[in-house]
XYZ file of C-alpha atoms in Angstrom:
400
model
C 96.216 -17.931 40.631
C 96.835 -14.262 41.353
C 95.958 -13.388 37.742
C 92.762 -15.422 38.002
C 91.733 -13.613 41.184
C 92.439 -10.297 39.445
C 90.120 -11.372 36.616
C 87.427 -12.149 39.167
C 87.797 -8.632 40.621
C 87.406 -6.996 37.207
C 84.424 -9.231 36.439
C 82.861 -8.206 39.758
C 83.339 -4.520 38.867
C 81.901 -5.109 35.395
C 78.799 -6.782 36.826
C 78.386 -4.044 39.461
C 78.596 -1.262 36.855
C 76.419 -2.936 34.223
C 73.668 -3.918 36.638
C 73.970 -0.494 38.232
C 72.885 0.777 34.820
C 70.035 -1.762 34.776
C 69.074 -0.574 38.268
C 68.627 2.900 36.839
C 67.032 1.780 33.571
C 64.341 -0.681 34.661
C 62.877 1.057 37.747
C 63.336 4.695 36.774
C 63.367 5.168 32.996
C 59.551 5.104 32.883
C 59.084 7.694 35.662
C 61.927 9.781 34.180
C 60.305 9.877 30.734
C 56.996 10.689 32.400
C 58.588 13.800 33.966
C 59.619 14.864 30.435
C 55.971 14.707 29.338
C 56.147 11.579 27.145
C 52.998 9.477 26.715
C 52.433 5.934 28.000
C 52.901 4.665 24.427
C 56.349 6.276 24.131
C 57.299 5.037 27.601
C 56.154 1.467 26.833
C 57.998 1.474 23.506
C 61.166 2.832 25.103
C 61.077 0.287 27.924
C 60.318 -2.482 25.449
C 63.498 -1.825 23.480
C 65.648 -3.668 26.027
C 63.528 -6.789 25.612
C 63.013 -6.343 21.862
C 66.734 -6.137 21.124
C 67.263 -9.345 23.075
C 65.421 -11.135 20.267
C 68.231 -10.645 17.739
C 71.133 -9.199 19.715
C 72.318 -12.002 22.022
C 72.479 -14.689 19.346
C 74.287 -12.336 16.944
C 76.801 -11.352 19.619
C 77.139 -14.999 20.656
C 77.842 -16.064 17.071
C 80.479 -13.329 16.701
C 82.003 -14.451 19.990
C 82.192 -18.107 18.941
C 83.154 -17.413 15.311
C 86.109 -15.162 16.206
C 87.015 -17.103 19.397
C 87.484 -13.755 21.153
C 84.423 -12.888 23.209
C 86.382 -10.407 25.366
C 86.700 -8.161 22.305
C 82.937 -8.185 21.793
C 82.183 -7.575 25.461
C 84.315 -4.426 25.190
C 82.659 -3.384 21.930
C 79.154 -3.811 23.356
C 79.959 -1.840 26.521
C 81.567 1.000 24.570
C 78.684 1.155 22.087
C 76.216 1.199 24.964
C 77.999 4.154 26.556
C 78.113 6.145 23.293
C 74.427 5.618 22.550
C 73.396 6.344 26.130
C 74.975 9.778 25.748
C 73.164 10.281 22.426
C 69.853 9.164 23.970
C 69.966 11.866 26.613
C 71.055 14.519 24.118
C 67.876 13.774 22.115
C 65.436 12.910 24.893
C 62.745 15.451 24.003
C 62.209 14.105 20.469
C 60.099 10.958 20.806
C 61.167 9.387 17.484
C 64.873 10.005 18.034
C 64.561 8.867 21.642
C 63.053 5.484 20.754
C 65.492 4.876 17.866
C 68.530 5.687 19.981
C 67.273 3.552 22.869
C 66.917 0.731 20.330
C 70.582 1.145 19.302
C 71.685 1.428 22.924
C 70.008 -1.866 23.757
C 71.269 -3.569 20.613
C 74.814 -2.848 21.806
C 74.332 -4.088 25.363
C 72.014 -7.020 24.520
C 74.849 -9.560 24.369
C 76.762 -8.433 27.443
C 75.098 -10.747 29.956
C 75.382 -14.066 28.032
C 78.951 -13.282 26.918
C 80.099 -12.119 30.348
C 78.291 -15.003 32.084
C 80.131 -17.464 29.865
C 83.450 -15.674 30.380
C 82.831 -15.669 34.121
C 81.893 -19.375 34.246
C 85.033 -20.217 32.257
C 87.135 -18.098 34.626
C 85.591 -20.061 37.502
C 86.259 -23.398 35.729
C 82.561 -24.258 35.951
C 82.322 -23.708 39.728
C 78.753 -22.395 40.182
C 79.523 -21.384 43.770
C 82.414 -19.147 42.698
C 80.325 -17.848 39.792
C 77.555 -16.901 42.232
C 79.985 -15.008 44.464
C 81.151 -12.911 41.507
C 77.688 -12.535 40.008
C 76.277 -11.172 43.263
C 78.289 -7.984 42.688
C 75.874 -7.291 39.841
C 73.056 -7.516 42.336
C 74.901 -5.208 44.735
C 75.430 -2.700 41.928
C 71.718 -2.812 41.207
C 70.898 -2.246 44.890
C 73.258 0.739 45.197
C 71.828 2.270 42.018
C 68.163 1.977 42.991
C 68.723 3.185 46.550
C 71.002 6.046 45.581
C 68.810 7.282 42.778
C 65.583 6.657 44.688
C 66.912 9.013 47.367
C 68.255 11.535 44.831
C 64.991 11.597 42.867
C 62.953 11.964 46.042
C 65.033 14.961 47.197
C 66.270 16.675 44.028
C 64.309 15.170 41.152
C 65.559 13.452 37.996
C 68.139 15.944 36.663
C 71.141 13.685 37.404
C 69.574 10.576 35.851
C 71.250 10.819 32.392
C 74.706 11.330 33.861
C 74.539 8.426 36.321
C 73.229 6.043 33.646
C 75.976 6.935 31.150
C 78.760 6.787 33.747
C 77.669 3.276 34.756
C 78.242 1.973 31.228
C 81.557 3.826 30.986
C 82.778 2.061 34.138
C 81.633 -1.300 32.698
C 83.689 -0.611 29.564
C 86.712 0.301 31.678
C 86.453 -2.977 33.600
C 86.084 -4.970 30.361
C 89.363 -3.488 29.120
C 91.093 -5.497 31.861
C 89.539 -8.841 30.907
C 91.881 -11.566 29.666
C 90.694 -14.366 27.362
C 90.154 -17.738 29.059
C 90.505 -21.012 27.168
C 87.248 -22.956 27.608
C 87.371 -26.499 28.942
C 85.793 -29.255 26.797
C 82.329 -30.206 28.039
C 80.300 -33.288 27.311
C 76.666 -33.062 26.387
C 73.865 -35.107 27.895
C 71.739 -34.290 24.854
C 74.170 -35.355 22.149
C 76.789 -37.348 24.042
C 79.429 -35.487 22.002
C 82.338 -33.237 22.761
C 83.168 -29.925 21.084
C 85.746 -31.514 18.797
C 83.075 -33.695 17.169
C 80.694 -30.840 16.408
C 80.508 -28.559 13.451
C 80.260 -25.555 15.736
C 81.190 -23.029 13.042
C 77.938 -23.439 11.138
C 75.153 -21.242 12.371
C 72.516 -23.543 10.988
C 73.923 -26.605 12.695
C 74.197 -24.818 16.028
C 70.714 -23.411 15.618
C 69.193 -26.863 15.074
C 71.109 -28.326 18.006
C 69.821 -25.535 20.215
C 66.167 -25.836 19.181
C 65.311 -29.422 18.356
C 66.697 -32.010 20.821
C 64.376 -32.801 23.702
C 63.965 -31.436 26.346
C 65.303 -28.091 25.030
C 62.002 -26.938 23.416
C 60.274 -27.397 26.774
C 62.921 -25.317 28.549
C 62.594 -22.543 25.955
C 58.804 -22.412 26.357
C 59.040 -22.342 30.151
C 61.656 -19.581 29.949
C 59.501 -17.569 27.534
C 56.529 -17.464 29.902
C 58.732 -16.924 32.963
C 60.318 -13.790 31.527
C 57.031 -12.647 29.962
C 55.826 -12.354 33.560
C 58.936 -10.403 34.503
C 58.570 -8.178 31.433
C 55.394 -6.828 33.025
C 57.230 -6.373 36.319
C 60.333 -4.616 34.986
C 58.366 -2.228 32.797
C 55.484 -1.290 35.098
C 56.227 -2.067 38.731
C 57.529 1.436 39.521
C 54.635 3.103 37.692
C 52.228 0.715 39.460
C 53.567 1.767 42.856
C 53.386 5.452 41.900
C 49.703 4.889 41.083
C 49.287 3.693 44.675
C 51.012 6.744 46.194
C 54.420 5.224 46.995
C 57.351 7.683 46.938
C 60.428 7.244 44.738
C 62.477 6.482 47.842
C 60.091 3.723 48.931
C 60.064 2.335 45.401
C 63.851 2.261 45.439
C 63.850 0.413 48.761
C 61.380 -2.179 47.464
C 63.503 -2.843 44.385
C 66.609 -2.976 46.566
C 65.065 -5.422 49.022
C 64.232 -7.841 46.225
C 67.783 -7.678 44.927
C 69.261 -8.052 48.428
C 67.328 -11.307 48.726
C 68.800 -12.249 45.351
C 72.298 -11.430 46.676
C 71.746 -13.653 49.712
C 70.708 -16.544 47.477
C 73.712 -16.086 45.163
C 76.032 -16.040 48.202
C 74.740 -19.356 49.574
C 73.456 -21.052 46.443
C 76.043 -23.853 46.459
C 74.522 -25.464 49.541
C 71.017 -24.960 48.105
C 71.771 -26.430 44.683
C 73.391 -29.506 46.187
C 70.041 -30.496 47.701
C 67.772 -30.583 44.635
C 68.130 -31.288 40.886
C 68.373 -28.278 38.570
C 64.981 -29.009 36.983
C 63.392 -28.948 40.443
C 64.931 -25.544 41.145
C 63.485 -24.318 37.853
C 60.016 -25.431 38.966
C 60.476 -23.725 42.333
C 61.269 -20.482 40.523
C 58.244 -20.790 38.222
C 55.875 -21.447 41.139
C 57.283 -18.522 43.125
C 56.781 -16.282 40.070
C 53.073 -17.088 39.879
C 52.596 -16.448 43.604
C 54.681 -13.259 43.572
C 52.711 -11.473 40.891
C 49.341 -12.655 42.195
C 50.240 -10.972 45.506
C 51.353 -7.840 43.621
C 47.998 -7.691 41.823
C 45.955 -8.340 44.975
C 47.652 -6.239 47.653
C 49.331 -3.124 46.200
C 48.171 -0.992 49.152
C 49.702 -3.333 51.736
C 53.407 -2.354 51.989
C 54.380 -5.435 53.994
C 52.867 -7.665 51.318
C 54.865 -5.827 48.646
C 57.971 -6.488 50.738
C 57.157 -10.202 50.905
C 56.449 -10.354 47.163
C 59.765 -8.655 46.429
C 61.518 -11.152 48.683
C 60.446 -13.895 46.281
C 62.882 -12.345 43.796
C 65.504 -14.634 45.362
C 63.676 -17.552 43.731
C 62.188 -15.952 40.619
C 65.500 -14.455 39.497
C 68.553 -15.783 41.386
C 67.521 -19.441 41.653
C 65.955 -19.458 38.203
C 68.899 -17.722 36.516
C 71.608 -19.925 38.025
C 69.597 -23.098 37.461
C 69.091 -22.184 33.796
C 72.750 -21.293 33.181
C 73.935 -24.468 34.952
C 71.329 -26.612 33.128
C 72.479 -25.325 29.735
C 76.136 -25.853 30.627
C 75.375 -29.434 31.687
C 73.269 -30.320 28.639
C 74.914 -28.558 25.682
C 78.129 -29.318 23.757
C 80.964 -27.020 24.824
C 81.151 -25.049 21.566
C 77.447 -24.237 21.825
C 77.312 -23.052 25.434
C 77.647 -19.341 24.550
C 75.046 -19.594 21.818
C 72.837 -21.637 24.120
C 72.896 -18.849 26.687
C 72.330 -16.351 23.876
C 69.372 -18.424 22.698
C 68.021 -18.320 26.249
C 68.404 -14.529 26.301
C 66.733 -14.263 22.875
C 63.732 -16.492 23.584
C 63.218 -15.534 27.221
C 64.315 -11.932 27.621
C 63.851 -10.988 23.974
C 60.586 -12.579 22.890
C 59.176 -13.182 26.365
C 60.237 -9.855 27.849
C 58.939 -7.923 24.829
C 55.630 -9.778 24.952
C 55.353 -8.968 28.661
C 56.006 -5.280 28.071
C 53.351 -4.976 25.379
C 50.814 -7.285 27.016
C 51.235 -5.263 30.197
C 50.742 -2.004 28.336
C 47.546 -3.255 26.659
C 46.030 -4.594 29.870
C 47.061 -1.452 31.807
C 45.559 0.849 29.177
C 42.382 -1.056 28.348
C 41.788 -2.887 31.623
C 43.561 -1.912 34.838
C 47.111 -1.888 36.236
C 46.348 -4.878 38.475
C 45.138 -6.874 35.464
C 48.644 -6.638 33.992
C 50.066 -8.345 37.083
C 47.352 -10.993 37.023
C 48.547 -11.820 33.511
C 52.112 -12.047 34.852
C 50.925 -14.511 37.510
C 49.193 -16.598 34.857
C 52.360 -16.659 32.749
C 54.289 -17.979 35.760
C 51.742 -20.768 36.150
C 52.137 -21.757 32.486
C 55.931 -21.792 32.986
C 55.448 -24.141 35.952
C 53.428 -26.558 33.817
C 56.245 -26.646 31.247
C 58.761 -27.042 34.073
C 56.974 -30.157 35.326
C 56.991 -31.498 31.779
C 60.762 -30.815 31.616
C 61.287 -32.961 34.721
C 59.330 -35.837 33.169
C 61.313 -35.606 29.933
C 64.609 -35.640 31.833
C 63.496 -38.736 33.746
C 62.846 -40.528 30.421
C 66.271 -39.530 29.044
C 68.012 -40.846 32.141
């Protein structure tokens, strides 16, 4: 038991460090590159690399993890590679071509960290979503500390320390991963196939790929996830720049990001009592609906700070509730040997394809229309996700 608790502590540190990096990357990379004189095209391309690499990276890392039966090794490799390329990025930040290519390689290395570490964490918790949430919230706290600390630093001293803080965050994540111990997964049944891991040909990529794409209601979940994260792709890439356009300071921007994540932390801390009240598919629909409302408010009321605070508060539903519901839904519906690849597929379709589409749709609407139009598109994407979520509930009712 003591060893298990130690693993939970190292996982908490890993999440805090990795999402501390994300807290620097998503809100501040765009403004940082703007201070270096890079164009909106270079900024959009650089920000889009995180989403773009999630198209191929998570499933590749997930396959390596399953094929070698040693995902801890690949978590360490991804964290170390991310640190090395983050250093190279900031050594070549003035050259636009080198910058984009190195950011691509940085994100390729870290693209599998969340699905692999989420699976490792859930296995360490023996499937207890409440315990998982308590560990996972340290990622949210790391994000909050990063955005508040750097928002204050940037407001007072500028962006000079940005490269160092970002690289150190990934170095700490690698150090924590060195202390991970492999956990033997428990066999899980599947409500889609009715099979157990021992009856599946889990070593064949093709077989796993078909089992992850074809059985109903998985295609509906993938489509809902795509549009949900498309909406968030607009948010992650352009929210800070959007606020700068409306005369918010870096410190205020940091506080707005932090408030959203604090609401996320609160939901993670108490999610067990919430998730006991409603089915997982209902929680997915709640998240989709909140997404549409959140970004409609962002588009309508950017000059009303209190409305931005309220919209950010909805992050508890659009990220925390949605993320946990998706991870738990996949764990409940997939064969045990495919859980890692199922989460990788989610990262690929949602954060990879959807996030990339959101980044580039947002850029086009920002450039050729207006910044608010980009957030109207995000709201519309959330509404489409809700329609697929309602379809998912109907399909589950038929299966039961």
